[in-house]
Short mmCIF file of C-alpha atoms in Angstrom, two decimals:
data_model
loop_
_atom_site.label_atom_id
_atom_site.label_comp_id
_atom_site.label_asym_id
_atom_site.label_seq_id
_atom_site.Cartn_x
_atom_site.Cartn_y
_atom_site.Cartn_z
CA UNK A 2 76.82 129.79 164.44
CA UNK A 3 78.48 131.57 161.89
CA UNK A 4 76.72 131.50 157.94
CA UNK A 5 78.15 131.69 154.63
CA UNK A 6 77.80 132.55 151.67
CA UNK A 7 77.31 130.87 148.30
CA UNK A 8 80.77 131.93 146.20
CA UNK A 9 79.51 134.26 143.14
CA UNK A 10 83.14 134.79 141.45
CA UNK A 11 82.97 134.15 137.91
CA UNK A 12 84.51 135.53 134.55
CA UNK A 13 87.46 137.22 133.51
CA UNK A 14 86.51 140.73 135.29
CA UNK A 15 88.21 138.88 138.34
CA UNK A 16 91.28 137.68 136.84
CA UNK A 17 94.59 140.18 136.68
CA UNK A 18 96.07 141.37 133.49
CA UNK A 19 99.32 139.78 134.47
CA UNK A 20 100.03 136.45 135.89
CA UNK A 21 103.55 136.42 137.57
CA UNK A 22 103.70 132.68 138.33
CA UNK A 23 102.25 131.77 134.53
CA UNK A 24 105.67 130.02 133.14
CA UNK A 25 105.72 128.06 136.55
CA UNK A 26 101.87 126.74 136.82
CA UNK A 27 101.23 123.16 136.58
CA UNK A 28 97.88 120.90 136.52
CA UNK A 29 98.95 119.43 140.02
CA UNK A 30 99.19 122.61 142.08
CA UNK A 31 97.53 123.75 145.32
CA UNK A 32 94.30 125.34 144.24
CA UNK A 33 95.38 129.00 145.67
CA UNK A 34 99.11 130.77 145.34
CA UNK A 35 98.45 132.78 149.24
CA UNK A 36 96.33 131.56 151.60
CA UNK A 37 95.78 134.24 154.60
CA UNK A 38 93.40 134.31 157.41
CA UNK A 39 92.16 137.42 160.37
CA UNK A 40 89.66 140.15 160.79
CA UNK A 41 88.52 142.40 158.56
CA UNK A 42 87.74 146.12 159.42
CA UNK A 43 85.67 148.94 157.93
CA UNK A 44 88.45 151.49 157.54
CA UNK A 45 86.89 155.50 157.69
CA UNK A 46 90.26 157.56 156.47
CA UNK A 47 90.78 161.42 156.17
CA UNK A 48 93.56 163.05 154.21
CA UNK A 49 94.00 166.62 153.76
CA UNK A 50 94.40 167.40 157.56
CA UNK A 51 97.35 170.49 157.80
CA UNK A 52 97.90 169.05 161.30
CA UNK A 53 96.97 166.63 164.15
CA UNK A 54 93.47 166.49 165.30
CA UNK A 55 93.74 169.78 168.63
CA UNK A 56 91.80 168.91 171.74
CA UNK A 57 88.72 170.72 171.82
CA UNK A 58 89.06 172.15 168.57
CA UNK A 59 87.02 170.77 164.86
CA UNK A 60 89.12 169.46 162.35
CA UNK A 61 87.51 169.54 158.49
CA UNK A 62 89.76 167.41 156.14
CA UNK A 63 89.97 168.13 152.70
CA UNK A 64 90.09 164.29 151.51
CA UNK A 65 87.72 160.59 152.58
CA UNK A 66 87.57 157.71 151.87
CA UNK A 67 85.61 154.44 153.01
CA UNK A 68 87.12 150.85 152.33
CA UNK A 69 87.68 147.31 153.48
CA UNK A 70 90.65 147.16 156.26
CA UNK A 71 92.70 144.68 158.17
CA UNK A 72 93.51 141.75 156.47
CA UNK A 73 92.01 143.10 153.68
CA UNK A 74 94.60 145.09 153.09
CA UNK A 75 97.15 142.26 152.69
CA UNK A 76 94.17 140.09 150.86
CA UNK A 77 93.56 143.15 148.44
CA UNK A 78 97.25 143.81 146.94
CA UNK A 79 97.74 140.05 146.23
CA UNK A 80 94.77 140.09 144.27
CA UNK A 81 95.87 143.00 142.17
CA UNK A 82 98.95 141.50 141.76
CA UNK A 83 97.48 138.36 140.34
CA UNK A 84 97.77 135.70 142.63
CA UNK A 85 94.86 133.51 143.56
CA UNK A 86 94.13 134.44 147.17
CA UNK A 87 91.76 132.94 149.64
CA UNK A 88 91.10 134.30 152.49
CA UNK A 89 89.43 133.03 155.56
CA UNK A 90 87.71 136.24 157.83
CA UNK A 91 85.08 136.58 160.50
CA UNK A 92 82.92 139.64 159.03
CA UNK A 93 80.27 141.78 161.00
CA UNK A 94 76.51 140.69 160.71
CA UNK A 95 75.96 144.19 159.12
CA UNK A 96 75.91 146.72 156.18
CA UNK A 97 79.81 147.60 156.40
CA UNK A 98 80.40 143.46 156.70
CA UNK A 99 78.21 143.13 153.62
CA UNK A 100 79.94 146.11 151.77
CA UNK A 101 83.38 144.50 153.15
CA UNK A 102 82.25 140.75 151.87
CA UNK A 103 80.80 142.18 148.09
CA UNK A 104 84.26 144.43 147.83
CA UNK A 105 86.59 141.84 148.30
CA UNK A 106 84.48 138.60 146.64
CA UNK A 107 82.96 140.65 143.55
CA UNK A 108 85.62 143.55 143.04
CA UNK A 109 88.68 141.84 143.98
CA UNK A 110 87.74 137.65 143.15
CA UNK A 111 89.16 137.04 146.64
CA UNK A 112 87.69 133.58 147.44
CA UNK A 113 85.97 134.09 150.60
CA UNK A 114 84.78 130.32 150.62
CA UNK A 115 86.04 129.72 153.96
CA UNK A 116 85.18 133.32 155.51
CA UNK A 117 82.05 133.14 157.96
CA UNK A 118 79.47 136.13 158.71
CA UNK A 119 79.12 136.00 162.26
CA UNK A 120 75.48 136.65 163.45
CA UNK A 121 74.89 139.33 166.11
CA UNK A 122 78.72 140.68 165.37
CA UNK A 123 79.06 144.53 164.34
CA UNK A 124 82.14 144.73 162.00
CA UNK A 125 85.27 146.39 163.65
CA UNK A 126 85.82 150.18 162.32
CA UNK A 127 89.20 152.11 162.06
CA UNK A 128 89.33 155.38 161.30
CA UNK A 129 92.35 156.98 160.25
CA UNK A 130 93.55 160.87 159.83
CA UNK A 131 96.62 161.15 157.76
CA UNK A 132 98.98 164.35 157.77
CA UNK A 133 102.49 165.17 157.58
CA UNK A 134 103.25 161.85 155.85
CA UNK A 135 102.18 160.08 159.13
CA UNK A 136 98.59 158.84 160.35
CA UNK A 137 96.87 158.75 163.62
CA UNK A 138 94.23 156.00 164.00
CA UNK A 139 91.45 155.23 166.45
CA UNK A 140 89.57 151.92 166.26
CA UNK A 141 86.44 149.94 167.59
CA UNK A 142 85.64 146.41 167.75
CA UNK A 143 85.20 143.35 169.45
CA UNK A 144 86.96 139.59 169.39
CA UNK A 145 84.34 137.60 166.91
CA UNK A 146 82.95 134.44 169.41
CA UNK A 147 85.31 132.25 170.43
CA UNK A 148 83.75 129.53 168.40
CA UNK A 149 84.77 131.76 165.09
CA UNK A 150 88.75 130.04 164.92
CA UNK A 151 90.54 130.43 161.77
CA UNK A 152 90.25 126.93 160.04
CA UNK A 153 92.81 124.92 162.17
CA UNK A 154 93.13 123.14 158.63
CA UNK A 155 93.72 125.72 156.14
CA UNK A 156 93.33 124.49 152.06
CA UNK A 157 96.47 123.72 149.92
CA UNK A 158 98.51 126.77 149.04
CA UNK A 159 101.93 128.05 147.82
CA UNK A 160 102.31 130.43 150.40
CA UNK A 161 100.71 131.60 153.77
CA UNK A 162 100.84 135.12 154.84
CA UNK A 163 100.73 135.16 159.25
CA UNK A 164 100.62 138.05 161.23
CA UNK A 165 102.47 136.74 163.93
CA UNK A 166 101.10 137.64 167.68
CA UNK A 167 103.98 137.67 170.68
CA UNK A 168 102.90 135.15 173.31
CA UNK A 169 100.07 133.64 170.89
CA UNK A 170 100.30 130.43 168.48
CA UNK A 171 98.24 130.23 165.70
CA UNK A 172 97.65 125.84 164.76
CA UNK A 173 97.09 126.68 161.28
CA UNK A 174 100.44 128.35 160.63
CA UNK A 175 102.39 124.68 161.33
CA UNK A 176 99.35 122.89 159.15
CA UNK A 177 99.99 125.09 156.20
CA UNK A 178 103.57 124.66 156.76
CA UNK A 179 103.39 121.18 156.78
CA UNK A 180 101.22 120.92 153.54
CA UNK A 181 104.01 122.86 151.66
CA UNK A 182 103.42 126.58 152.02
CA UNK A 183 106.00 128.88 152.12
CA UNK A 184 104.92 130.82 155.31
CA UNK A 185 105.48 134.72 155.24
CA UNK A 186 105.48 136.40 159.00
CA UNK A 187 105.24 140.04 159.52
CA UNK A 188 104.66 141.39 163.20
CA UNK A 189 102.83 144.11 165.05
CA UNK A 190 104.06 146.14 168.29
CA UNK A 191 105.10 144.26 170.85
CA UNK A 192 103.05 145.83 173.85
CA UNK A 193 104.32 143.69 176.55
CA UNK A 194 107.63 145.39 176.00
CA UNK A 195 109.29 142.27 176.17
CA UNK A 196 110.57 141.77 172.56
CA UNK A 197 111.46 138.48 172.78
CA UNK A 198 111.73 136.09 170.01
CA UNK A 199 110.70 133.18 171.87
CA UNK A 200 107.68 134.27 172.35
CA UNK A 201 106.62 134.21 168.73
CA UNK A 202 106.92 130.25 168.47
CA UNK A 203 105.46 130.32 165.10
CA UNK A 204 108.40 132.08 163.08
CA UNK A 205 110.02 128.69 163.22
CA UNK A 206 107.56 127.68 160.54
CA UNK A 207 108.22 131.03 158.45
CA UNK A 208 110.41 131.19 155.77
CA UNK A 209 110.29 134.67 155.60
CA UNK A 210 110.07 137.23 158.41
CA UNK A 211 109.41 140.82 157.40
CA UNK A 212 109.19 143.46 160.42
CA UNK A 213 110.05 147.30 160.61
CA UNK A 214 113.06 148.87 161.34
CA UNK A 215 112.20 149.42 164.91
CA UNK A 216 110.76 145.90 165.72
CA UNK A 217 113.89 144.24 164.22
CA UNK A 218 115.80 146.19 166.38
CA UNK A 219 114.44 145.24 169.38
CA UNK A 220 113.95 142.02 168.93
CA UNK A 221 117.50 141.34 168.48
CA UNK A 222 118.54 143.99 170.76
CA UNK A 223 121.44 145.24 167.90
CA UNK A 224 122.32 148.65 166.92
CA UNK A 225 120.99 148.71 163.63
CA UNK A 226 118.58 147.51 161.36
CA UNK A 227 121.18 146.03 159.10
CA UNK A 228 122.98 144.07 161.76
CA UNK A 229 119.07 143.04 162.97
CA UNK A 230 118.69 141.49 159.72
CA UNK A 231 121.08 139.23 159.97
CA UNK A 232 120.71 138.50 163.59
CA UNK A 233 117.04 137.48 162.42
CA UNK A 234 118.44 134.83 159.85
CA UNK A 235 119.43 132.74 162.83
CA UNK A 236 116.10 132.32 163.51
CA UNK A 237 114.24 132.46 159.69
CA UNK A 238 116.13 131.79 156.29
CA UNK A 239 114.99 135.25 155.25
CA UNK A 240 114.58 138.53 156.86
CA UNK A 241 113.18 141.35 155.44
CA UNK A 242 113.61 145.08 157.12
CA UNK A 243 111.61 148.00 156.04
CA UNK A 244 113.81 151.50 156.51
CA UNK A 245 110.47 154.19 156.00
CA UNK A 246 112.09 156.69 153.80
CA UNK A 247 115.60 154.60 153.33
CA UNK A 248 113.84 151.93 151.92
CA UNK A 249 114.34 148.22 152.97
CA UNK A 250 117.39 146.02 153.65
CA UNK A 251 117.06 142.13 152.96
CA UNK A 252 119.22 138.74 154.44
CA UNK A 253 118.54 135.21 152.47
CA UNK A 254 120.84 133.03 154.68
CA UNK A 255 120.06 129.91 152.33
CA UNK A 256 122.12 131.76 149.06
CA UNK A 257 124.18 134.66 150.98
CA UNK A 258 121.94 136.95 148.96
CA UNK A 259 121.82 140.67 150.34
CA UNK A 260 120.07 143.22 149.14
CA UNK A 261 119.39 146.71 149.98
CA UNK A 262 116.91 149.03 148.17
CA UNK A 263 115.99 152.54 148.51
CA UNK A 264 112.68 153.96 148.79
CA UNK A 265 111.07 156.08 145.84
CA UNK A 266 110.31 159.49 146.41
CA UNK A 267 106.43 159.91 145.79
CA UNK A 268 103.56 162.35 147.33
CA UNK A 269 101.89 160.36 150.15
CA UNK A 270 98.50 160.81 150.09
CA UNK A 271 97.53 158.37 152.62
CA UNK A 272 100.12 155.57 153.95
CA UNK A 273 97.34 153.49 155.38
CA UNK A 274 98.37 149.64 154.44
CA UNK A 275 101.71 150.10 152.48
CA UNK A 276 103.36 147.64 155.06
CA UNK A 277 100.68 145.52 154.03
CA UNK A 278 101.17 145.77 150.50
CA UNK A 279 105.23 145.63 150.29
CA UNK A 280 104.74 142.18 151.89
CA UNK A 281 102.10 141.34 149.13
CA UNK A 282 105.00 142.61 146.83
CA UNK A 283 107.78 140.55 148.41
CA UNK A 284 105.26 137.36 148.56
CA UNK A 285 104.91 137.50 144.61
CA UNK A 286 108.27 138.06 143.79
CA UNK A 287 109.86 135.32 145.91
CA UNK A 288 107.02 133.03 144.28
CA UNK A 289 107.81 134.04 140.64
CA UNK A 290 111.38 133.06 141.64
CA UNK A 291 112.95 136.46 141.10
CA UNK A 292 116.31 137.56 142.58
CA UNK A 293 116.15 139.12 146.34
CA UNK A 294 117.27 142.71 145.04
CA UNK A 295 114.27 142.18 142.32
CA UNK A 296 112.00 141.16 144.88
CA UNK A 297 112.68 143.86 147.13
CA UNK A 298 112.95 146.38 145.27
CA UNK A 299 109.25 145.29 143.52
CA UNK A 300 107.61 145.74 147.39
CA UNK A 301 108.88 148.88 147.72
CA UNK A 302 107.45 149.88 144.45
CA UNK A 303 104.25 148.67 144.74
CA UNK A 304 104.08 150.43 148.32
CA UNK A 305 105.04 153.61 146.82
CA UNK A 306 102.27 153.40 144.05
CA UNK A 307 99.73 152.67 146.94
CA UNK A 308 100.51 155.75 149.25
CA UNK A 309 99.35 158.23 146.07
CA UNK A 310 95.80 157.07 146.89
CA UNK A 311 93.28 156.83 149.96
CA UNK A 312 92.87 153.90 151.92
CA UNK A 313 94.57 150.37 152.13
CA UNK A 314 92.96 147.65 150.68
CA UNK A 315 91.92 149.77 147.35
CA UNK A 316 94.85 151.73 147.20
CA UNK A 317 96.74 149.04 146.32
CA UNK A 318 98.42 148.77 142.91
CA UNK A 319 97.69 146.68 140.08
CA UNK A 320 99.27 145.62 136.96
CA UNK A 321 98.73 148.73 134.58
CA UNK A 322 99.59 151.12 137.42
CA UNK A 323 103.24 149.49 137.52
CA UNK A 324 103.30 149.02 133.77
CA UNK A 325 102.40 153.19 133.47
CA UNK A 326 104.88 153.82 136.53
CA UNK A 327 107.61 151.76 134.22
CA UNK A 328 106.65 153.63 131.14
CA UNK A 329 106.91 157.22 132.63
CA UNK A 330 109.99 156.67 134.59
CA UNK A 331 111.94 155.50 131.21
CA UNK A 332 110.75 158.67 129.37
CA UNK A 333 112.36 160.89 131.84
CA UNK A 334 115.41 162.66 130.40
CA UNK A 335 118.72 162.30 132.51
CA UNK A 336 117.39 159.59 134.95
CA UNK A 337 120.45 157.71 136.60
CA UNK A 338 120.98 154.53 134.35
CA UNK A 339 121.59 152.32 137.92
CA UNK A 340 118.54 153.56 139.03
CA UNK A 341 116.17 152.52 136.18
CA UNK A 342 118.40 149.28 135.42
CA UNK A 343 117.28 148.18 139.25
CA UNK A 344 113.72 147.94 137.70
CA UNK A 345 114.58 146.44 134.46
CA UNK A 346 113.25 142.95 135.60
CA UNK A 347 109.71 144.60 134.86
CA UNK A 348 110.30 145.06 131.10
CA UNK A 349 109.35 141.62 130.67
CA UNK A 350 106.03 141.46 133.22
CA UNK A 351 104.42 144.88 131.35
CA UNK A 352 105.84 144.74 127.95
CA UNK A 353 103.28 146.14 125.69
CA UNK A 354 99.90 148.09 126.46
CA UNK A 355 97.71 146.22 129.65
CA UNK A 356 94.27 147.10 129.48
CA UNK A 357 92.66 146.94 132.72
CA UNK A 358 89.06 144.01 132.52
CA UNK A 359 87.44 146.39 134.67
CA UNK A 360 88.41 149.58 136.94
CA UNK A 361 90.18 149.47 139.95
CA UNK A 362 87.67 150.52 142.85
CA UNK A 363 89.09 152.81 144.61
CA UNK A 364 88.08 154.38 148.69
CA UNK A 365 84.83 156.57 148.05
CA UNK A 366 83.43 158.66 150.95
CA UNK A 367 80.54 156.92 151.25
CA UNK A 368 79.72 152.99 151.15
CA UNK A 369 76.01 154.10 150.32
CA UNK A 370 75.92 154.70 146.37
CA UNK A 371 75.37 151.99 143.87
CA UNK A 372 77.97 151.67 141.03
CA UNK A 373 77.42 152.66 137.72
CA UNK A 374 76.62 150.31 134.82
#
């Protein structure tokens, strides 16, 4: 039987210095903006590496960090980008599931009401070697007990974030559906091979389906990732395909809306959960209401400012990184007026000087030192 634990988020160090969905709260909604529910990993990554890992051969990378993983990741950058996110996890019975639990409850104010420590259960571990703007990963773990579901009725929410599974359906994607939420579906590797959209019986709940350029592709056997987009929109009212270095191409069959965005040149550190966070990105921005091109174009951004530090769920951006990113780009001499004007929408979100309520943790190298008061 899993336990949990007594919620102990309180006061304003939890709350973001920007609230996107402010002009559009009332008294009589859901309790939580995203709702979002899997496994949670201990991620180990190294950065620094001039090359891949050599078979018998000793590797010493010049960067580490040590953070919370999986979900996380998604859980994390919705956080930071003010949105009240619950999350419902199975965590490990150990010191990394503790460290995972206190990271995301007390640094983040992720409500982990419905999240379970799982007796017996060591917490699944990822490490991760990044080089060359790429990553190789090799990961541990074990399927929590089979009597550790997600909650087959998941609380009230604006939104739902699913990783969908080929072959797999998950109950609590049609509840939260049915109770309102705008369901957001991203998607892993197919490894059957079979890339077939049938088998992912839950993206006719989504609203929003958000793969690579490669999944897209094969899942609607096209030529490109453009024409995959809007092969997707017979099956979604919105698809969303990420281009790597061209950036991201978008569909919104309900207003004719397309949108394509390029990607921002930055020095990747570490690209471990960017995917994760342009979705967190694209979630907010459809919620606020923004244009597609606005929304799109915010993902990208926000998975841009996330690859210039370690780790994925604390290299995430939050609101003062974006509003410095805004002021530096507009103080650049001969930028392209098109270019900046794309971004304009943010004038109004980090207007003024945000001052962060506390400092954004970011991966350490160690999970074993105490903070500082």
């Amino acid at each position: 039987m899993a336990s949990t634990r007594k919620a102990r988020v309180e006061g304003p160090h939890c709350s973001s210095q920007v609230d996107p969905l402010a002009a559009l709260r009332a008294p009589d909604d859901p309790p939580w903006d995203v709702y979002l529910t899997g496994t949670v990993f201990l991620d180990i990554v190294f950065t620094g590496l001039d090359s891949a890992p050599v078979r018998g051969t000793e590797s010493w990378a010049r960067g580490m960090g040590s953070s919370p993983g999986g979900v996380a990741n998604m859980a994390t950058a919705l956080a930071r980008l003010g949105l009240r996110t619950s999350l419902a996890a199975a965590f490990g019975d150990d010191h990394y599931g503790e460290y995972c639990w206190d990271a995301l409850e007390q640094g983040e104010g992720i409500d982990l009401s419905l999240s379970r420590t799982v007796p017996g259960w060591h917490s699944p571990v990822t490490v991760s070697m990044a080089y060359d703007g790429e990553r190789t990963m090799v990961s541990h773990g074990h399927e929590p007990p089979p009597e550790e579901p997600a909650p087959d009725c998941p609380p009230r929410a604006r939104a739902a974030v699913a990783s969908l599974t080929p072959g797999r359906s998950a109950p609590w994607i049609a509840q939260a559906a049915r109770k309102g939420a705008r369901v957001f579906g991203d998607v892993g590797w197919d490894d059957t091979g079979a890339w077939d959209l049938a088998a992912l019986p839950d993206l006719r709940h989504c609203e929003a389906f958000l793969p690579n350029a490669e999944e897209a592709v094969r899942y609607t056997g096209t030529d490109c990732p453009r024409a995959a987009a809007h092969a997707l929109t017979e099956h979604v009212p919105v698809a969303v395909v990420t281009l790597g270095a061209e950036g991201a191409y978008a569909v919104d069959r309900r207003t004719g809306e397309t949108a394509s965005v390029p990607a921002i040149e930055v020095e990747a550190l570490d690209p471990t959960g960017a995917g994760d966070v342009f979705v967190a990105g694209f979630v907010t921005g459809s919620l606020a209401g923004w244009p597609l091109a606005d929304r799109l174009a915010f993902a990208g951004l926000t998975a841009a400012l996330s690859v210039q530090e370690f780790g994925g769920s604390l290299s995430a951006p939050g609101w003062t990184e974006i509003g410095a990113w805004w002021r530096r780009v507009r103080s650049v001499e001969g930028q392209d007026p098109s270019a900046l004007g794309r971004y304009e929408f943010l004038a109004g979100l980090v207007s003024g000087e945000l001052v962060r309520p506390w400092p954004l943790r970011r991966a350490v190298p160690t999970i074993g030192f105490r903070r500082s008061a």
